[in-house]
């Protein structure tokens, strides 16, 4: 008989660090949960070919993300900032959701209450079919006028950088949240309520180094909710997790989903 433990041993690599007990525990916790929240980060898109911010490949032309995703960088040189974002946008235009995104999209049907909170700006959860995604750090496909504040979707390749507002002609910036900027109020409030109410919070593919998003994990834990981490590496909040599933989310989430299907 092929058991999870056989599979883990056979597959080696990341999965050899996850025991079948961890997976069993996660399945039991998920099967019993009514109010479930998933908080995702860049790692959930890694298997779609989207680079993460930190760790290997976390630099862009020698800049750390903190240096370029900031109002100071924008003030110093909007063109450098736009080149960074336009390079990412063009790359993102060629990628698709991976099995991890697809499972999270299916889970909006599986659980009575399911909230998907993401730090990602890539729109891949929506492309996978997730509705009502709570975007904490904005969306790379939206631009915001620095003059009148109007926002619009702009998916086309930019022939002028920075693009200009069709209403007032001022420079537009990416409608994303940079360091030192407040998170958009309504999504952050919704995420906070969901995290405080959650019986179970899955923390998927985030280093949990950036606040206030990472603070959501602590909110669930302090309120007595179960935290399950899905990440090949321990995040900064790994100690808060009751269960750690060490591996790529594009493999772990489908296995959890399959096991949940068998359990129901
Ligand atoms: C896999 C995988 C696979 C790999 N499967 N996993 C001290 C304490 C508390 C807060 C602060 C502080 N000092 C400064 C602050 C505030 C600051 C902050 O948190 N800084 C820290 C870095 C210290 N936060 C802010 O400024 C925020 N605003 C704020 O606090 O407002 C209040 C305020 C106002 C005024 C003054 C002061 C405070 C705003 C934060 C905005 C973050 N913006 C970015 C850019 C968005 C736009 C863009 O995309 O360009 O958001 S930065 C970047 O980091 C992006 C991400 O959403 C965010 C989080 O990164 P994430 O997703 O965790 O990615 P990585 O790369 O870090 O991790 C990837 C993970 O995936 C790893 O763990 C891998 O192992 C894993 N992985 N492959 C699953 N296959
Ligand atoms: Zn304008």
Short mmCIF file of C-alpha atoms and ligand atoms in Angstrom, two decimals:
data_model
loop_
_atom_site.label_atom_id
_atom_site.label_comp_id
_atom_site.label_asym_id
_atom_site.label_seq_id
_atom_site.Cartn_x
_atom_site.Cartn_y
_atom_site.Cartn_z
CA UNK A 1 0.00 0.00 0.00
CA UNK A 2 1.27 3.46 -0.83
CA UNK A 3 1.00 5.62 2.26
CA UNK A 4 1.78 9.29 2.68
CA UNK A 5 4.91 8.31 4.55
CA UNK A 6 6.08 6.14 1.62
CA UNK A 7 5.44 9.03 -0.71
CA UNK A 8 7.33 11.47 1.47
CA UNK A 9 10.33 9.22 1.73
CA UNK A 10 10.29 8.41 -1.97
CA UNK A 11 10.02 12.01 -3.01
CA UNK A 12 12.80 13.19 -0.73
CA UNK A 13 13.84 16.86 -0.92
CA UNK A 14 11.49 19.30 0.77
CA UNK A 15 8.87 16.70 1.56
CA UNK A 16 11.25 14.50 3.51
CA UNK A 17 11.06 17.20 6.18
CA UNK A 18 7.30 16.84 6.49
CA UNK A 19 5.94 13.81 8.27
CA UNK A 20 2.67 12.10 7.51
CA UNK A 21 1.58 13.13 11.02
CA UNK A 22 1.87 16.79 10.01
CA UNK A 23 -0.24 16.21 6.94
CA UNK A 24 -2.77 14.10 8.88
CA UNK A 25 -3.00 16.80 11.56
CA UNK A 26 -3.60 19.47 8.94
CA UNK A 27 -6.32 17.38 7.25
CA UNK A 28 -8.09 16.77 10.56
CA UNK A 29 -7.92 20.46 11.48
CA UNK A 30 -9.15 21.57 8.07
CA UNK A 31 -11.95 19.00 7.97
CA UNK A 32 -13.30 20.31 11.27
CA UNK A 33 -12.94 24.02 10.50
CA UNK A 34 -15.80 26.28 9.45
CA UNK A 35 -14.08 29.66 9.37
CA UNK A 36 -10.87 29.33 7.38
CA UNK A 37 -8.51 32.05 6.18
CA UNK A 38 -5.58 31.70 3.80
CA UNK A 39 -2.89 34.39 3.91
CA UNK A 40 -0.64 34.13 0.89
CA UNK A 41 2.67 35.66 -0.11
CA UNK A 42 5.04 35.62 -3.05
CA UNK A 43 5.90 31.91 -2.57
CA UNK A 44 2.44 30.82 -3.74
CA UNK A 45 3.27 32.27 -7.16
CA UNK A 46 6.85 30.95 -7.24
CA UNK A 47 5.84 27.79 -9.09
CA UNK A 48 4.18 29.95 -11.74
CA UNK A 49 7.62 31.41 -12.39
CA UNK A 50 7.17 34.64 -10.44
CA UNK A 51 10.30 35.51 -8.43
CA UNK A 52 9.90 36.04 -4.68
CA UNK A 53 11.20 39.22 -3.06
CA UNK A 54 13.65 37.83 -0.57
CA UNK A 55 16.16 35.05 -0.83
CA UNK A 56 17.65 33.84 -4.11
CA UNK A 57 16.99 36.22 -6.97
CA UNK A 58 15.52 38.80 -4.62
CA UNK A 59 17.41 41.70 -6.17
CA UNK A 60 16.49 43.82 -9.17
CA UNK A 61 19.44 45.48 -10.91
CA UNK A 62 21.23 45.42 -7.56
CA UNK A 63 18.35 47.01 -5.62
CA UNK A 64 16.62 45.40 -2.66
CA UNK A 65 12.82 45.57 -2.78
CA UNK A 66 12.83 47.95 0.20
CA UNK A 67 14.87 50.43 -1.86
CA UNK A 68 12.67 50.43 -4.91
CA UNK A 69 9.15 49.82 -3.56
CA UNK A 70 9.15 53.08 -1.65
CA UNK A 71 7.85 56.64 -1.93
CA UNK A 72 11.47 57.85 -1.63
CA UNK A 73 12.50 55.86 -4.71
CA UNK A 74 9.50 57.27 -6.60
CA UNK A 75 10.38 60.83 -5.63
CA UNK A 76 14.02 60.27 -6.61
CA UNK A 77 13.30 58.71 -10.01
CA UNK A 78 9.83 57.62 -11.17
CA UNK A 79 11.30 56.15 -14.34
CA UNK A 80 13.53 53.68 -12.44
CA UNK A 81 10.52 52.63 -10.37
CA UNK A 82 8.32 52.21 -13.45
CA UNK A 83 11.02 50.20 -15.25
CA UNK A 84 11.02 47.80 -12.30
CA UNK A 85 7.23 47.47 -12.37
CA UNK A 86 6.89 47.31 -16.16
CA UNK A 87 9.52 44.54 -16.30
CA UNK A 88 7.49 42.60 -13.74
CA UNK A 89 4.20 43.32 -15.52
CA UNK A 90 5.52 42.04 -18.84
CA UNK A 91 6.80 38.86 -17.19
CA UNK A 92 3.50 38.41 -15.30
CA UNK A 93 1.56 38.75 -18.55
CA UNK A 94 3.11 35.43 -19.61
CA UNK A 95 2.45 33.32 -16.50
CA UNK A 96 -0.52 31.29 -15.30
CA UNK A 97 -1.88 30.17 -11.94
CA UNK A 98 -0.33 26.99 -10.54
CA UNK A 99 -2.03 24.09 -8.69
CA UNK A 100 -1.66 25.94 -5.36
CA UNK A 101 -3.73 28.88 -6.65
CA UNK A 102 -6.30 26.46 -8.10
CA UNK A 103 -6.80 24.64 -4.80
CA UNK A 104 -7.30 27.91 -2.93
CA UNK A 105 -9.90 28.90 -5.54
CA UNK A 106 -11.73 25.61 -4.99
CA UNK A 107 -11.69 26.07 -1.23
CA UNK A 108 -14.03 29.05 -1.43
CA UNK A 109 -16.67 26.38 -2.13
CA UNK A 110 -15.40 23.79 0.33
CA UNK A 111 -15.59 25.84 3.54
CA UNK A 112 -18.62 27.56 4.97
CA UNK A 113 -16.59 30.74 5.47
CA UNK A 114 -13.39 31.13 3.53
CA UNK A 115 -11.39 34.32 3.14
CA UNK A 116 -8.40 34.61 0.86
CA UNK A 117 -6.06 37.38 1.94
CA UNK A 118 -3.03 38.03 -0.24
CA UNK A 119 0.01 40.23 -0.09
CA UNK A 120 0.56 39.54 -3.77
CA UNK A 121 -0.15 42.13 -6.41
CA UNK A 122 0.02 39.73 -9.38
CA UNK A 123 -3.69 38.90 -9.75
CA UNK A 124 -2.99 35.17 -10.08
CA UNK A 125 -5.53 34.19 -7.41
CA UNK A 126 -8.26 35.92 -9.41
CA UNK A 127 -6.96 34.30 -12.61
CA UNK A 128 -7.34 30.93 -10.85
CA UNK A 129 -11.00 31.69 -10.11
CA UNK A 130 -10.86 33.11 -6.57
CA UNK A 131 -13.52 35.73 -6.00
CA UNK A 132 -13.47 38.55 -3.53
CA UNK A 133 -9.73 38.28 -2.92
CA UNK A 134 -8.57 40.63 -0.15
CA UNK A 135 -5.54 42.38 -1.63
CA UNK A 136 -3.45 43.99 1.12
CA UNK A 137 -0.71 45.47 -1.07
CA UNK A 138 -2.73 46.53 -4.10
CA UNK A 139 -2.58 45.26 -7.65
CA UNK A 140 0.18 45.69 -10.20
CA UNK A 141 -2.34 45.96 -13.06
CA UNK A 142 -3.92 49.09 -11.58
CA UNK A 143 -2.43 52.58 -11.81
CA UNK A 144 -3.20 55.59 -9.63
CA UNK A 145 -2.93 59.25 -10.58
CA UNK A 146 -0.53 61.20 -8.37
CA UNK A 147 -2.53 64.34 -9.19
CA UNK A 148 -6.25 63.59 -8.83
CA UNK A 149 -6.01 60.10 -7.22
CA UNK A 150 -8.12 58.40 -9.94
CA UNK A 151 -7.40 54.72 -10.42
CA UNK A 152 -7.77 52.63 -13.55
CA UNK A 153 -6.79 49.20 -14.78
CA UNK A 154 -3.95 49.28 -17.30
CA UNK A 155 -2.83 45.92 -18.63
CA UNK A 156 -1.32 47.14 -21.88
CA UNK A 157 2.41 47.47 -22.37
CA UNK A 158 3.32 51.04 -21.45
CA UNK A 159 4.75 53.09 -24.28
CA UNK A 160 5.27 56.07 -22.00
CA UNK A 161 6.70 55.86 -18.48
CA UNK A 162 5.30 57.14 -16.21
CA UNK A 163 1.89 56.83 -17.88
CA UNK A 164 -0.30 59.96 -17.76
CA UNK A 165 -3.74 60.31 -16.20
CA UNK A 166 -6.44 60.51 -18.89
CA UNK A 167 -8.38 62.93 -16.66
CA UNK A 168 -5.80 65.45 -15.47
CA UNK A 169 -2.56 64.58 -17.24
CA UNK A 170 -0.48 64.03 -14.07
CA UNK A 171 1.92 61.10 -13.71
CA UNK A 172 0.39 57.79 -12.67
CA UNK A 173 2.08 55.32 -10.32
CA UNK A 174 1.44 51.63 -9.74
CA UNK A 175 -1.51 51.21 -7.34
CA UNK A 176 0.52 49.09 -4.93
CA UNK A 177 1.54 49.66 -1.33
CA UNK A 178 5.11 50.75 -0.78
CA UNK A 179 7.12 50.67 2.44
CA UNK A 180 6.05 53.41 4.82
CA UNK A 181 2.60 53.67 3.19
CA UNK A 182 -0.58 52.63 4.93
CA UNK A 183 -2.43 49.59 3.68
CA UNK A 184 -5.80 50.29 2.00
CA UNK A 185 -8.30 50.66 4.81
CA UNK A 186 -11.19 48.48 3.69
CA UNK A 187 -9.16 45.37 2.72
CA UNK A 188 -7.07 45.63 5.86
CA UNK A 189 -10.15 45.89 8.06
CA UNK A 190 -11.73 42.89 6.36
CA UNK A 191 -8.52 40.89 6.73
CA UNK A 192 -8.24 41.81 10.40
CA UNK A 193 -11.83 40.72 11.10
CA UNK A 194 -11.30 37.46 9.22
CA UNK A 195 -8.03 36.71 11.04
CA UNK A 196 -9.50 37.45 14.45
CA UNK A 197 -12.52 35.20 13.73
CA UNK A 198 -10.61 32.39 12.03
CA UNK A 199 -10.63 28.92 13.52
CA UNK A 200 -7.82 28.09 11.15
CA UNK A 201 -5.34 30.27 9.28
CA UNK A 202 -3.13 28.87 6.56
CA UNK A 203 -0.01 30.93 6.01
CA UNK A 204 1.21 30.10 2.54
CA UNK A 205 4.45 31.18 0.89
CA UNK A 206 5.29 34.26 2.90
CA UNK A 207 8.44 35.08 4.84
CA UNK A 208 6.12 36.86 7.35
CA UNK A 209 8.63 39.68 7.69
CA UNK A 210 6.44 42.51 6.45
CA UNK A 211 3.95 44.16 8.79
CA UNK A 212 1.08 44.75 9.31
CA UNK A 213 0.26 41.75 7.05
CA UNK A 214 2.35 39.35 9.17
CA UNK A 215 0.52 40.58 12.27
CA UNK A 216 -2.63 38.83 11.01
CA UNK A 217 -0.99 35.49 11.83
CA UNK A 218 -0.40 36.60 15.40
CA UNK A 219 -4.02 37.82 15.68
CA UNK A 220 -5.40 34.38 14.83
CA UNK A 221 -2.99 32.62 17.18
CA UNK A 222 -3.68 34.99 20.09
CA UNK A 223 -7.41 34.45 19.59
CA UNK A 224 -6.95 30.69 19.88
CA UNK A 225 -7.11 29.82 16.16
CA UNK A 226 -4.92 27.13 14.62
CA UNK A 227 -2.11 28.33 12.36
CA UNK A 228 -0.77 26.04 9.65
CA UNK A 229 2.27 27.13 7.68
CA UNK A 230 2.94 25.92 4.13
CA UNK A 231 6.44 26.91 3.09
CA UNK A 232 9.63 25.08 2.09
CA UNK A 233 11.45 27.17 4.72
CA UNK A 234 10.42 28.32 8.19
CA UNK A 235 9.05 31.87 8.07
CA UNK A 236 9.67 34.51 10.74
CA UNK A 237 6.43 33.36 12.40
CA UNK A 238 7.00 29.62 12.11
CA UNK A 239 7.02 29.40 15.92
CA UNK A 240 3.38 30.55 15.98
CA UNK A 241 2.27 27.68 13.71
CA UNK A 242 0.82 24.53 15.27
CA UNK A 243 1.59 22.60 12.10
CA UNK A 244 4.32 23.26 9.55
CA UNK A 245 4.05 21.67 6.13
CA UNK A 246 7.47 22.06 4.60
CA UNK A 247 7.30 22.04 0.84
CA UNK A 248 6.19 24.00 -2.20
CA UNK A 249 2.56 25.11 -2.01
CA UNK A 250 1.90 23.87 -5.55
CA UNK A 251 2.46 20.34 -4.21
CA UNK A 252 1.32 20.57 -0.60
CA UNK A 253 -2.04 22.26 -1.22
CA UNK A 254 -3.19 19.73 -3.85
CA UNK A 255 -2.26 16.90 -1.48
CA UNK A 256 -4.21 18.49 1.34
CA UNK A 257 -7.15 19.00 -1.01
CA UNK A 258 -7.04 15.38 -2.14
CA UNK A 259 -6.92 14.12 1.43
CA UNK A 260 -9.78 16.43 2.43
CA UNK A 261 -11.83 15.00 -0.42
CA UNK A 262 -11.19 11.48 0.88
CA UNK A 263 -12.08 12.55 4.44
CA UNK A 264 -15.44 14.07 3.52
C1 LIG B 1 7.49 29.20 -1.21
C2 LIG B 1 7.78 28.64 -2.41
C3 LIG B 1 6.86 27.72 -2.86
C4 LIG B 1 9.41 30.06 -1.96
N1 LIG B 1 5.80 27.45 -2.14
N2 LIG B 1 6.45 28.99 -0.45
C5 LIG B 1 9.39 47.11 12.37
C6 LIG B 1 8.35 46.37 12.90
C7 LIG B 1 7.13 46.34 12.28
C8 LIG B 1 6.91 47.04 11.12
C9 LIG B 1 7.93 47.76 10.59
C10 LIG B 1 9.15 47.82 11.21
N3 LIG B 1 9.96 48.61 10.48
C11 LIG B 1 9.28 49.05 9.41
C12 LIG B 1 8.04 48.55 9.46
C13 LIG B 1 6.97 48.75 8.51
C14 LIG B 1 7.16 48.02 7.21
C15 LIG B 1 7.74 46.63 7.43
O1 LIG B 1 7.07 45.68 7.73
N4 LIG B 1 9.05 46.48 7.23
C16 LIG B 1 9.73 45.21 7.50
C17 LIG B 1 10.51 44.79 6.24
C18 LIG B 1 10.58 45.38 8.71
N5 LIG B 1 5.84 47.91 6.66
C19 LIG B 1 5.30 48.90 5.95
O2 LIG B 1 5.90 49.92 5.67
C20 LIG B 1 3.86 48.73 5.54
N6 LIG B 1 3.10 49.85 5.90
C21 LIG B 1 2.96 50.22 7.17
O3 LIG B 1 3.45 49.63 8.10
O4 LIG B 1 2.17 51.34 7.31
C22 LIG B 1 2.13 51.95 8.59
C23 LIG B 1 3.24 52.97 8.61
C24 LIG B 1 3.06 54.14 7.93
C25 LIG B 1 4.06 55.09 7.97
C26 LIG B 1 5.24 54.84 8.65
C27 LIG B 1 5.43 53.62 9.28
C28 LIG B 1 4.40 52.68 9.27
C29 LIG B 1 3.74 48.58 4.03
C30 LIG B 1 4.37 47.34 3.53
C31 LIG B 1 4.30 47.30 2.01
C32 LIG B 1 5.00 46.10 1.42
N7 LIG B 1 5.10 46.26 0.01
C33 LIG B 1 5.67 45.20 -0.79
C34 LIG B 1 5.72 45.67 -2.26
C35 LIG B 1 4.31 45.61 -2.86
C36 LIG B 1 4.31 46.06 -4.28
C37 LIG B 1 5.17 45.18 -5.16
O5 LIG B 1 4.90 43.97 -5.29
O6 LIG B 1 6.12 45.71 -5.72
O7 LIG B 1 4.90 44.01 -0.66
S1 LIG B 1 7.29 44.69 -0.24
C38 LIG B 1 7.08 42.99 -0.58
O8 LIG B 1 7.09 42.25 0.66
C39 LIG B 1 5.65 42.86 -1.15
C40 LIG B 1 5.18 41.61 -0.48
O9 LIG B 1 3.77 41.55 -0.51
C41 LIG B 1 5.78 41.72 0.89
C42 LIG B 1 5.88 40.40 1.62
O10 LIG B 1 6.74 39.53 0.97
P1 LIG B 1 6.39 37.97 0.91
O11 LIG B 1 5.17 37.77 0.13
O12 LIG B 1 6.43 37.41 2.26
O13 LIG B 1 7.59 37.44 0.00
P2 LIG B 1 9.08 37.00 0.43
O14 LIG B 1 9.90 37.05 -0.79
O15 LIG B 1 9.55 37.77 1.59
O16 LIG B 1 8.91 35.50 0.93
C43 LIG B 1 8.58 34.47 0.02
C44 LIG B 1 8.36 33.19 0.82
O17 LIG B 1 7.93 32.18 -0.07
C45 LIG B 1 9.62 32.66 1.52
O18 LIG B 1 9.30 32.35 2.87
C46 LIG B 1 9.95 31.38 0.76
O19 LIG B 1 10.51 30.36 1.59
C47 LIG B 1 8.58 30.96 0.28
N8 LIG B 1 8.55 30.13 -0.91
N9 LIG B 1 8.98 29.16 -2.85
C48 LIG B 1 5.60 28.09 -0.97
N10 LIG B 1 7.09 27.08 -4.04
ZN1 LIG B 2 -5.46 62.54 -12.56
#
